[in-house]
Amino acid sequence: MASNWTVCGLCNYRNINKASVVWCSECDEGLCGECREHHGASKSTRNHDTMSITEYQKLPTNVLEITQTCQKHKEHYQTFCKKHDCPCCRRCVIETHNDCNDLTAIEDIVKNVKSSNAWLEVEQILVQMLKNVQRIRNDRTENLKCLQDQRVEIERDINQTRKMINDHLDKIHDKTIKELYANEENESKRIKLLLCEIEDIEKGISDLQGNQNNIRQHASELQTFLALKHIEKEVSDKAECIQSVLKNEDMKIKTLALEVNKDVKNIDRADCFGSVSVESKSFKVVIDSYKNKQAQMMVPIVISKCIDDIVLSNKMEINLKSSGDVRGCAILPNGQMMFCDNFNQKFIGLNSNGTHDFEIALNTTAFDMAYIEGEHTIAVTTGYSGKSIHIIDVNRTRKRSIKTSANPYGIALKKNTLVYCKEGKGIMEVQLNGESEKTLVCLDMPSFSYVAVYGDNTYYTNKDNHSVTCYDILGNLKWTFKNTKNLRYPQGIAVDNNGNVYVASMDTNSVVIITLDGKRCKTILSSRDGLSKPRAMHFEPTSNKLLVANQTKFAFLFDVS
């Protein structure tokens, strides 16, 4: 932590308690009015820049806590170690950083830092971030109002639907009641007509009975005999009338019944008026993309090295002792090297000195690989003979497989997700557990394409048109590089810590570096360096090493500086 800025450092050293009025960043202490005059007159400190304590207090707390002296050795920082990303005093260099090659004087590092491109770029990023946040806030506010409007509209629709249902139920209720009364009246009328007929028959029979009694009492035997034939005929006629009545359709027992319409009957089974759902659509906010400059934020004046200044050194030639077809490779932070032997369907591991360590049979072709540091595993794509991504433990066991709907080729790690080239579909992103696959860039992806990720940028190689293409985080095209003189049949691709793109040019037997903006290129390795049909490539960021593998037999490891 920086010295106590509230008291004068010189007076405090003499056990005198005086409030400081200015702060000297180079001395890392406050000064009272009297000491400020001595400080300004002294030859060793007269050129030091000071500021009032009032202004110094405006600095963020984390800046106030920064000390400009080594807390371990109590000496001023003199150099900056780029390898370990930390400032060093004289004794730090001797004790800890004696073997570090990339040491720079602190004076050179901090010179003109406030006017450097990196500082200005951070300012621009903050402006973009603020605009993006404001756009996101406005979008959410608009969505909130939209939800309220939709709620009012849906509630109105529910009430209108309820009224429509009520009106319709009233209508069909009245219709059914009218039908009920009409049916009852019709059937009653038919039964009443039949009753009239029956009453006539009943009266005729009663008359016959009365006539028969009169004949029995008053007629002679001859009269009775002759009248009997007539009575028998009338009785027969009445019997036929009764049979006719019994056969009449109106003799059937008529009842009224109601069969409730199933749609109406089931209305009480509805447990809700309707389903209210929440639909999610892709947000429409268009945000400005910005580059990931975390390294530059830590050391603001470090400027991306020009491709003309990049040097590959300490070449190690590695004999893979295989007549197979090497398509993918990776170098781990501990120096282990991994290779995909596509033809022999195996995964090869080498020690950091290039000696053979282990092999794992895959039972499928092995195209490209990506190291998952958090799991200490390797993701291996199957290429043209399968639709899987194998997750292999570096401890030599296959842990799991992720299924894909099309052939996966080039693969890279992007934070906690895998980015890979899916043939005919585009550049895809999938979670490490195989879930939530989504399309980053939709295109007719050719086979044998490789992919790399750097910050918010995604790159892929296209052997069909001899190009390298860069997209931003939203899948927008940033640039496409084509130069068939230097780059033909591009395969493996890697990006260094400065954003320079390395591409294996198979038909020219070379490795080409492309600038961050995709405007220039340089051939950095060729057949003179042992390249013959180079296929695979990987850059290890912590050690600044580049691994390049020919399609057969040999691979080469370089230090990048």
XYZ file of C-alpha atoms in Angstrom:
561
model
C 0.000 0.000 0.000
C 1.218 3.542 -0.706
C 2.508 5.636 2.207
C 0.076 7.473 4.471
C -0.806 10.464 2.310
C -2.403 12.443 5.137
C 0.863 13.207 6.944
C 4.217 14.564 5.801
C 6.535 11.623 5.248
C 9.746 13.496 6.097
C 8.342 14.958 9.294
C 6.849 11.633 10.282
C 10.304 10.077 9.889
C 11.513 12.599 12.493
C 8.528 11.803 14.740
C 6.900 15.128 13.911
C 3.216 15.020 13.030
C 2.397 17.507 10.259
C -0.373 17.344 7.685
C 0.753 16.956 4.084
C -0.242 19.561 1.505
C 1.249 17.926 -1.632
C 2.021 14.402 -2.795
C 5.146 13.257 -4.640
C 4.453 10.096 -6.593
C 8.125 9.422 -7.219
C 9.000 9.669 -3.520
C 5.719 7.918 -2.711
C 4.969 10.183 0.245
C 3.231 13.398 1.261
C 4.974 16.666 2.064
C 4.077 19.565 4.339
C 4.556 23.169 3.184
C 8.070 23.498 4.651
C 9.304 20.161 3.330
C 7.798 20.923 -0.066
C 10.170 23.882 -0.396
C 13.187 21.726 0.499
C 11.921 19.008 -1.881
C 11.675 21.501 -4.731
C 15.144 22.915 -4.045
C 17.010 19.641 -3.608
C 18.987 18.555 -6.675
C 17.777 14.941 -6.468
C 14.073 15.819 -6.213
C 13.609 19.214 -7.846
C 12.368 17.573 -11.092
C 9.797 15.414 -9.310
C 6.181 16.130 -10.195
C 3.931 16.874 -7.230
C 0.212 17.429 -6.848
C -1.953 18.895 -4.131
C -3.388 16.478 -1.603
C -6.873 17.647 -2.634
C -6.254 16.497 -6.201
C -4.508 13.318 -5.059
C -7.562 12.334 -3.028
C -9.610 12.253 -6.228
C -7.725 9.181 -7.421
C -9.531 5.819 -7.098
C -8.835 3.876 -3.917
C -7.106 1.059 -5.796
C -4.729 3.605 -7.348
C -4.019 5.194 -3.951
C -3.078 1.734 -2.672
C -0.489 1.180 -5.415
C 3.032 1.377 -4.082
C 5.963 2.310 -6.284
C 8.492 0.414 -4.210
C 9.010 -3.305 -3.774
C 7.277 -4.410 -0.587
C 9.669 -7.311 -0.157
C 12.970 -5.469 -0.580
C 11.855 -1.861 0.078
C 13.585 -0.683 -3.094
C 12.215 1.265 -6.063
C 11.034 -0.679 -9.065
C 13.552 -0.533 -11.889
C 12.385 -3.074 -14.490
C 9.227 -4.778 -15.708
C 9.125 -8.534 -16.441
C 6.799 -9.219 -19.346
C 6.954 -12.975 -18.793
C 5.596 -12.726 -15.227
C 3.695 -9.478 -15.867
C 5.072 -7.693 -12.806
C 7.421 -4.817 -11.828
C 10.768 -5.719 -10.268
C 13.324 -3.993 -8.112
C 17.062 -4.621 -8.448
C 17.057 -7.486 -5.957
C 13.918 -9.063 -7.472
C 15.773 -9.394 -10.776
C 18.696 -11.105 -9.085
C 16.650 -13.449 -6.899
C 13.641 -14.305 -9.058
C 13.936 -13.015 -12.606
C 17.562 -13.721 -13.430
C 16.520 -16.202 -16.147
C 13.813 -13.964 -17.647
C 14.777 -12.627 -21.058
C 11.994 -10.116 -21.533
C 12.888 -7.420 -18.966
C 12.286 -3.748 -19.792
C 13.302 -0.641 -17.875
C 10.418 0.881 -15.927
C 11.242 4.295 -17.403
C 10.711 2.929 -20.918
C 7.521 1.153 -19.945
C 5.800 4.155 -18.350
C 7.060 6.820 -20.761
C 4.122 8.701 -22.350
C 1.732 6.087 -20.972
C -1.154 8.582 -20.700
C -0.899 9.399 -24.398
C -0.256 5.847 -25.575
C -2.558 4.065 -27.999
C -3.390 1.510 -25.321
C -4.550 4.214 -22.882
C -6.630 5.894 -25.580
C -8.053 2.543 -26.574
C -9.144 1.866 -22.979
C -10.876 5.261 -22.990
C -12.632 4.360 -26.229
C -13.630 0.975 -24.836
C -15.148 2.642 -21.775
C -17.106 5.036 -24.009
C -18.338 2.081 -26.054
C -19.189 0.125 -22.923
C -21.205 3.037 -21.517
C -23.106 3.396 -24.796
C -23.732 -0.359 -24.866
C -25.023 -0.356 -21.278
C -27.293 2.610 -22.062
C -28.634 0.779 -25.115
C -29.217 -2.333 -23.025
C -30.957 -0.267 -20.309
C -33.182 1.435 -22.914
C -33.967 -1.935 -24.448
C -34.994 -3.369 -21.054
C -37.057 -0.270 -20.254
C -38.804 -0.605 -23.598
C -39.380 -4.309 -22.930
C -40.888 -3.435 -19.521
C -43.372 -1.010 -21.118
C -44.099 -3.578 -23.821
C -44.966 -6.159 -21.127
C -47.381 -3.730 -19.469
C -49.078 -2.926 -22.801
C -49.335 -6.611 -23.651
C -50.841 -7.377 -20.245
C -53.582 -4.751 -20.813
C -54.242 -6.071 -24.319
C -54.382 -9.728 -23.218
C -56.697 -8.839 -20.305
C -59.018 -7.066 -22.762
C -58.950 -10.130 -25.027
C -59.822 -12.384 -22.074
C -62.809 -10.222 -21.125
C -63.992 -10.048 -24.733
C -63.673 -13.812 -25.057
C -65.602 -14.278 -21.826
C -68.410 -12.049 -23.107
C -68.422 -13.881 -26.434
C -68.721 -17.209 -24.592
C -71.522 -15.870 -22.395
C -73.429 -14.500 -25.406
C -73.007 -17.742 -27.270
C -74.131 -19.811 -24.266
C -77.235 -17.606 -23.911
C -77.991 -18.092 -27.603
C -77.664 -21.884 -27.595
C -79.526 -22.022 -24.254
C -82.546 -20.222 -25.742
C -82.371 -22.373 -28.874
C -82.360 -25.604 -26.860
C -85.265 -24.476 -24.632
C -87.330 -23.632 -27.720
C -86.502 -27.026 -29.191
C -87.561 -28.682 -25.896
C -90.974 -26.986 -25.903
C -91.513 -27.676 -29.611
C -90.786 -31.400 -29.249
C -93.090 -31.676 -26.241
C -95.911 -29.888 -28.077
C -95.538 -32.005 -31.214
C -95.544 -35.324 -29.375
C -98.395 -34.234 -27.115
C -100.478 -33.325 -30.160
C -99.935 -36.761 -31.753
C -100.812 -38.540 -28.501
C -103.969 -36.463 -28.091
C -105.109 -37.357 -31.621
C -104.578 -41.028 -30.835
C -106.523 -40.618 -27.588
C -109.488 -39.240 -29.565
C -109.427 -42.300 -31.799
C -109.229 -44.580 -28.771
C -112.148 -42.775 -27.146
C -114.255 -43.346 -30.298
C -113.420 -47.049 -30.182
C -114.210 -47.124 -26.473
C -117.633 -45.467 -27.070
C -118.440 -47.940 -29.866
C -117.679 -50.889 -27.613
C -119.817 -49.417 -24.833
C -122.680 -48.970 -27.281
C -122.364 -52.615 -28.386
C -122.495 -53.698 -24.745
C -125.672 -51.662 -24.195
C -127.322 -53.045 -27.316
C -126.466 -56.593 -26.265
C -128.148 -56.112 -22.869
C -131.276 -54.695 -24.474
C -131.485 -57.565 -26.914
C -131.076 -60.066 -24.078
C -133.981 -58.479 -22.182
C -136.437 -57.547 -24.855
C -135.744 -59.335 -28.181
C -137.253 -62.706 -29.232
C -135.099 -65.700 -29.763
C -135.287 -65.259 -33.543
C -134.423 -61.617 -33.315
C -131.555 -62.433 -30.994
C -130.221 -65.091 -33.382
C -130.330 -62.828 -36.379
C -128.834 -59.831 -34.492
C -125.939 -61.942 -33.187
C -124.304 -62.138 -36.632
C -124.389 -58.396 -36.908
C -122.989 -57.908 -33.394
C -120.175 -60.379 -34.072
C -119.171 -58.401 -37.183
C -119.111 -55.132 -35.246
C -117.062 -56.765 -32.455
C -114.619 -58.007 -35.079
C -114.378 -54.522 -36.532
C -113.677 -53.030 -33.117
C -111.007 -55.674 -32.473
C -109.323 -54.714 -35.717
C -109.493 -51.061 -34.668
C -107.784 -51.909 -31.384
C -105.038 -53.836 -33.212
C -104.614 -50.895 -35.575
C -104.200 -48.579 -32.600
C -101.610 -50.878 -31.018
C -99.629 -50.893 -34.234
C -99.758 -47.129 -34.538
C -96.315 -45.396 -34.210
C -97.839 -43.043 -31.695
C -98.393 -45.935 -29.266
C -94.673 -45.946 -28.499
C -93.815 -44.367 -25.160
C -92.390 -40.966 -25.865
C -89.866 -39.377 -23.485
C -87.849 -36.214 -23.616
C -84.100 -36.428 -23.075
C -81.175 -34.023 -23.327
C -77.762 -35.003 -24.634
C -75.469 -32.181 -23.643
C -72.989 -31.202 -26.346
C -69.558 -32.557 -25.359
C -67.951 -29.199 -25.973
C -70.381 -27.584 -23.532
C -70.253 -30.513 -21.140
C -66.445 -30.368 -20.921
C -66.325 -26.650 -20.269
C -66.316 -27.284 -16.532
C -63.243 -29.441 -16.962
C -61.164 -26.522 -18.223
C -58.698 -25.699 -15.450
C -57.787 -22.364 -16.949
C -59.196 -19.813 -19.339
C -56.108 -20.124 -21.505
C -52.372 -20.435 -21.176
C -50.329 -17.316 -20.679
C -46.765 -17.937 -21.795
C -43.604 -15.905 -21.889
C -41.810 -16.058 -25.210
C -38.111 -15.286 -25.466
C -36.688 -13.788 -28.608
C -33.192 -12.698 -29.460
C -32.507 -9.203 -28.212
C -32.358 -6.478 -30.839
C -29.702 -4.376 -29.160
C -26.800 -3.741 -31.509
C -23.724 -3.116 -29.415
C -20.350 -1.877 -30.479
C -17.750 -4.608 -30.203
C -14.460 -3.942 -28.520
C -11.264 -5.900 -28.331
C -10.123 -7.749 -25.293
C -7.113 -5.690 -24.184
C -6.600 -7.063 -20.708
C -2.853 -7.423 -21.247
C -2.620 -3.814 -22.418
C -4.625 -2.647 -19.437
C -2.046 -4.246 -17.173
C 0.896 -2.800 -19.173
C -0.699 0.054 -21.144
C 2.181 0.956 -23.397
C 2.909 -2.546 -24.698
C 2.120 -2.235 -28.412
C 1.419 -5.242 -30.634
C 4.655 -6.344 -32.180
C 4.874 -5.777 -35.930
C 4.998 -9.013 -37.911
C 8.261 -7.788 -39.460
C 9.867 -7.882 -35.999
C 8.682 -11.381 -35.016
C 11.495 -13.918 -34.748
C 11.226 -17.708 -34.346
C 14.190 -19.278 -32.544
C 15.415 -22.328 -30.590
C 14.007 -24.714 -33.158
C 13.349 -28.252 -31.879
C 12.827 -30.939 -34.524
C 10.497 -33.721 -33.411
C 10.416 -37.092 -35.166
C 6.918 -38.479 -34.714
C 8.053 -41.892 -36.020
C 4.715 -42.360 -37.704
C 3.679 -42.727 -41.322
C 0.216 -41.570 -40.354
C -1.625 -38.373 -41.147
C -1.110 -35.666 -38.497
C -4.039 -33.232 -38.578
C -4.051 -31.613 -35.128
C -1.562 -30.725 -32.404
C -1.317 -28.904 -29.076
C 1.380 -27.909 -26.621
C 0.396 -27.794 -22.950
C 1.638 -25.193 -20.444
C 3.896 -27.864 -18.889
C 5.547 -28.477 -22.269
C 3.831 -31.772 -23.128
C 2.951 -32.069 -26.817
C -0.102 -33.840 -28.239
C -0.802 -34.937 -31.820
C -3.801 -36.358 -33.720
C -2.784 -39.258 -35.973
C -5.783 -39.206 -38.298
C -4.935 -42.231 -40.448
C -3.972 -44.551 -37.589
C -6.904 -43.303 -35.481
C -4.884 -42.544 -32.380
C -3.899 -39.784 -30.013
C -0.150 -39.362 -29.389
C 1.453 -37.748 -26.340
C 5.087 -36.620 -26.150
C 7.183 -35.314 -23.277
C 8.500 -31.749 -23.344
C 11.855 -33.008 -24.707
C 10.121 -34.690 -27.667
C 10.373 -38.277 -26.399
C 7.400 -40.604 -26.737
C 5.095 -40.744 -23.692
C 1.840 -42.520 -24.577
C -0.747 -43.340 -27.249
C -4.518 -43.739 -27.028
C -6.509 -45.649 -29.671
C -9.737 -43.825 -30.619
C -11.484 -46.212 -33.067
C -12.334 -43.113 -35.116
C -10.268 -40.688 -37.138
C -8.681 -37.867 -35.122
C -8.700 -34.468 -36.821
C -8.020 -31.510 -34.511
C -7.685 -30.902 -30.783
C -8.043 -28.227 -28.090
C -6.606 -28.283 -24.573
C -9.134 -27.671 -21.764
C -6.924 -26.436 -18.945
C -9.647 -26.360 -16.276
C -10.297 -30.090 -16.739
C -6.771 -31.039 -17.840
C -8.400 -32.748 -20.810
C -8.107 -32.653 -24.598
C -11.098 -32.246 -26.946
C -10.539 -34.209 -30.185
C -12.788 -33.929 -33.264
C -13.464 -36.948 -35.485
C -13.412 -35.121 -38.819
C -14.854 -36.820 -41.886
C -15.422 -40.304 -40.415
C -17.587 -39.421 -37.440
C -19.899 -36.940 -35.765
C -18.355 -36.682 -32.307
C -15.980 -34.678 -30.151
C -14.033 -36.945 -27.783
C -12.977 -35.563 -24.400
C -9.749 -37.318 -23.388
C -8.112 -37.094 -19.985
C -4.430 -36.236 -20.264
C -3.963 -39.083 -17.790
C -4.655 -41.331 -20.794
C -8.353 -42.219 -20.511
C -11.306 -41.187 -22.664
C -13.855 -39.501 -20.409
C -16.859 -38.768 -22.639
C -18.020 -37.852 -26.132
C -20.120 -34.967 -27.435
C -22.389 -35.882 -30.355
C -22.679 -33.514 -33.316
C -25.170 -33.508 -36.191
C -22.463 -33.091 -38.849
C -18.741 -33.759 -39.215
C -16.668 -31.583 -36.824
C -13.237 -30.419 -38.001
C -11.150 -27.585 -36.480
C -11.709 -26.889 -32.769
C -10.629 -24.267 -30.205
C -11.385 -23.392 -26.591
C -13.238 -20.146 -25.831
C -13.324 -19.635 -22.060
C -15.637 -22.453 -20.893
C -16.989 -23.467 -24.296
C -15.744 -25.293 -27.367
C -15.822 -23.578 -30.758
C -15.618 -25.853 -33.783
C -16.152 -25.990 -37.558
C -19.244 -28.029 -38.496
C -19.259 -29.105 -42.132
C -22.005 -27.400 -44.138
C -23.321 -25.526 -41.064
C -20.740 -22.967 -39.935
C -18.852 -22.102 -36.764
C -20.545 -23.624 -33.721
C -20.234 -23.200 -29.955
C -21.075 -25.929 -27.452
C -20.819 -26.241 -23.670
C -18.195 -28.633 -22.290
C -20.988 -30.969 -21.181
C -22.334 -31.129 -24.734
C -25.412 -28.991 -24.051
C -26.604 -25.651 -25.442
C -25.054 -25.868 -28.885
C -25.519 -22.676 -30.865
C -24.396 -21.216 -34.187
C -21.865 -18.384 -33.977
C -21.508 -17.921 -37.732
C -23.869 -19.534 -40.231
C -22.140 -20.460 -43.501
C -21.557 -23.355 -45.870
C -18.497 -24.568 -43.990
C -16.148 -26.631 -46.187
C -14.492 -29.766 -44.883
C -10.966 -29.670 -43.396
C -11.425 -26.151 -41.993
C -9.615 -25.014 -38.844
C -10.672 -22.427 -36.262
C -8.937 -20.163 -33.720
C -10.193 -17.742 -31.060
C -8.525 -14.565 -29.787
C -10.400 -12.220 -27.463
C -13.737 -11.476 -29.138
C -12.502 -12.566 -32.577
C -13.048 -15.921 -34.265
C -10.964 -17.015 -37.276
C -11.326 -19.926 -39.684
C -9.453 -21.261 -42.723
C -11.093 -22.121 -46.044
C -9.085 -24.457 -48.275
C -11.550 -24.130 -51.159
C -10.948 -20.423 -51.788
C -7.519 -20.177 -50.053
C -8.708 -17.642 -47.458
C -8.651 -16.792 -43.775
C -11.708 -14.995 -42.356
C -12.201 -13.099 -39.090
C -15.545 -12.503 -37.326
C -16.364 -10.454 -34.228
C -18.246 -11.617 -31.129
C -21.639 -11.049 -32.827
C -20.689 -13.066 -35.912
C -20.154 -9.980 -38.052
C -17.506 -10.213 -40.756
C -14.411 -8.137 -39.891
C -12.066 -9.144 -42.701
C -11.134 -11.863 -45.185
C -7.519 -12.378 -46.220
C -6.579 -13.923 -49.615
C -3.129 -13.974 -51.170
C -2.565 -17.074 -53.273
C 1.057 -16.155 -53.863
C 1.836 -16.776 -50.190
C -1.222 -18.681 -48.943
C -2.641 -21.735 -50.724
C -4.699 -24.506 -49.144
C -4.659 -22.964 -45.616
C -4.989 -25.451 -42.775
C -3.959 -25.115 -39.097
C -4.375 -21.649 -37.555
C -3.165 -20.027 -34.311
C -3.072 -16.529 -32.798
C -0.258 -15.152 -30.608
C -0.513 -12.828 -27.615
C -0.412 -9.768 -29.877
C -3.284 -10.918 -32.105
C -1.060 -11.875 -35.055
C -2.494 -14.835 -36.985
C -0.303 -17.811 -37.944
C -1.571 -20.060 -40.763
C -0.171 -23.310 -42.173
C -0.061 -22.937 -45.968
C -0.021 -26.549 -47.114
C 0.519 -26.108 -50.853
C 3.357 -23.582 -50.407
C 5.037 -25.603 -47.612
C 5.110 -22.545 -45.365
C 3.722 -20.752 -42.340
C 2.299 -17.274 -42.966
C 1.714 -14.528 -40.371
C -1.249 -12.191 -40.957
C -1.554 -8.866 -39.149
C -4.302 -8.254 -36.584
C -6.248 -6.146 -39.091
C -5.933 -8.757 -41.866
C -4.190 -6.363 -44.268
C -0.627 -7.711 -44.496
C 1.152 -11.037 -44.355
C 4.665 -12.413 -44.068
C 6.063 -15.884 -44.696
C 7.955 -16.776 -41.524
C 8.657 -20.507 -42.132
C 9.222 -22.377 -45.377
C 10.527 -25.636 -46.795
C 14.039 -24.484 -45.871
C 12.943 -24.847 -42.250
C 11.822 -28.435 -42.833
C 8.179 -27.794 -43.670
C 6.549 -30.278 -46.027
C 2.771 -30.179 -46.301
C 2.285 -28.482 -42.879
C -1.147 -29.322 -41.484
C -1.374 -28.670 -37.748
C -0.398 -25.714 -35.610
C -0.760 -24.465 -32.035
C 0.489 -21.415 -30.091
C 0.988 -21.742 -26.332
C 0.479 -18.252 -24.828
C 2.192 -18.641 -21.452
C 5.503 -19.875 -22.884
C 5.275 -18.065 -26.259
C 5.945 -21.280 -28.150
C 4.701 -22.249 -31.617
C 4.230 -25.921 -32.556
C 3.984 -26.760 -36.288
C 3.435 -30.304 -37.582
C 3.882 -31.630 -41.109
C 1.263 -34.022 -42.376
C 3.753 -36.866 -41.944
C 6.697 -37.680 -39.702
C 8.113 -34.333 -38.483
C 6.973 -31.508 -36.197
C 8.840 -28.380 -35.102
C 8.765 -26.321 -31.918
C 9.845 -22.658 -31.865
C 10.190 -19.822 -29.366
C 8.319 -16.736 -30.562
C 9.891 -13.368 -29.787
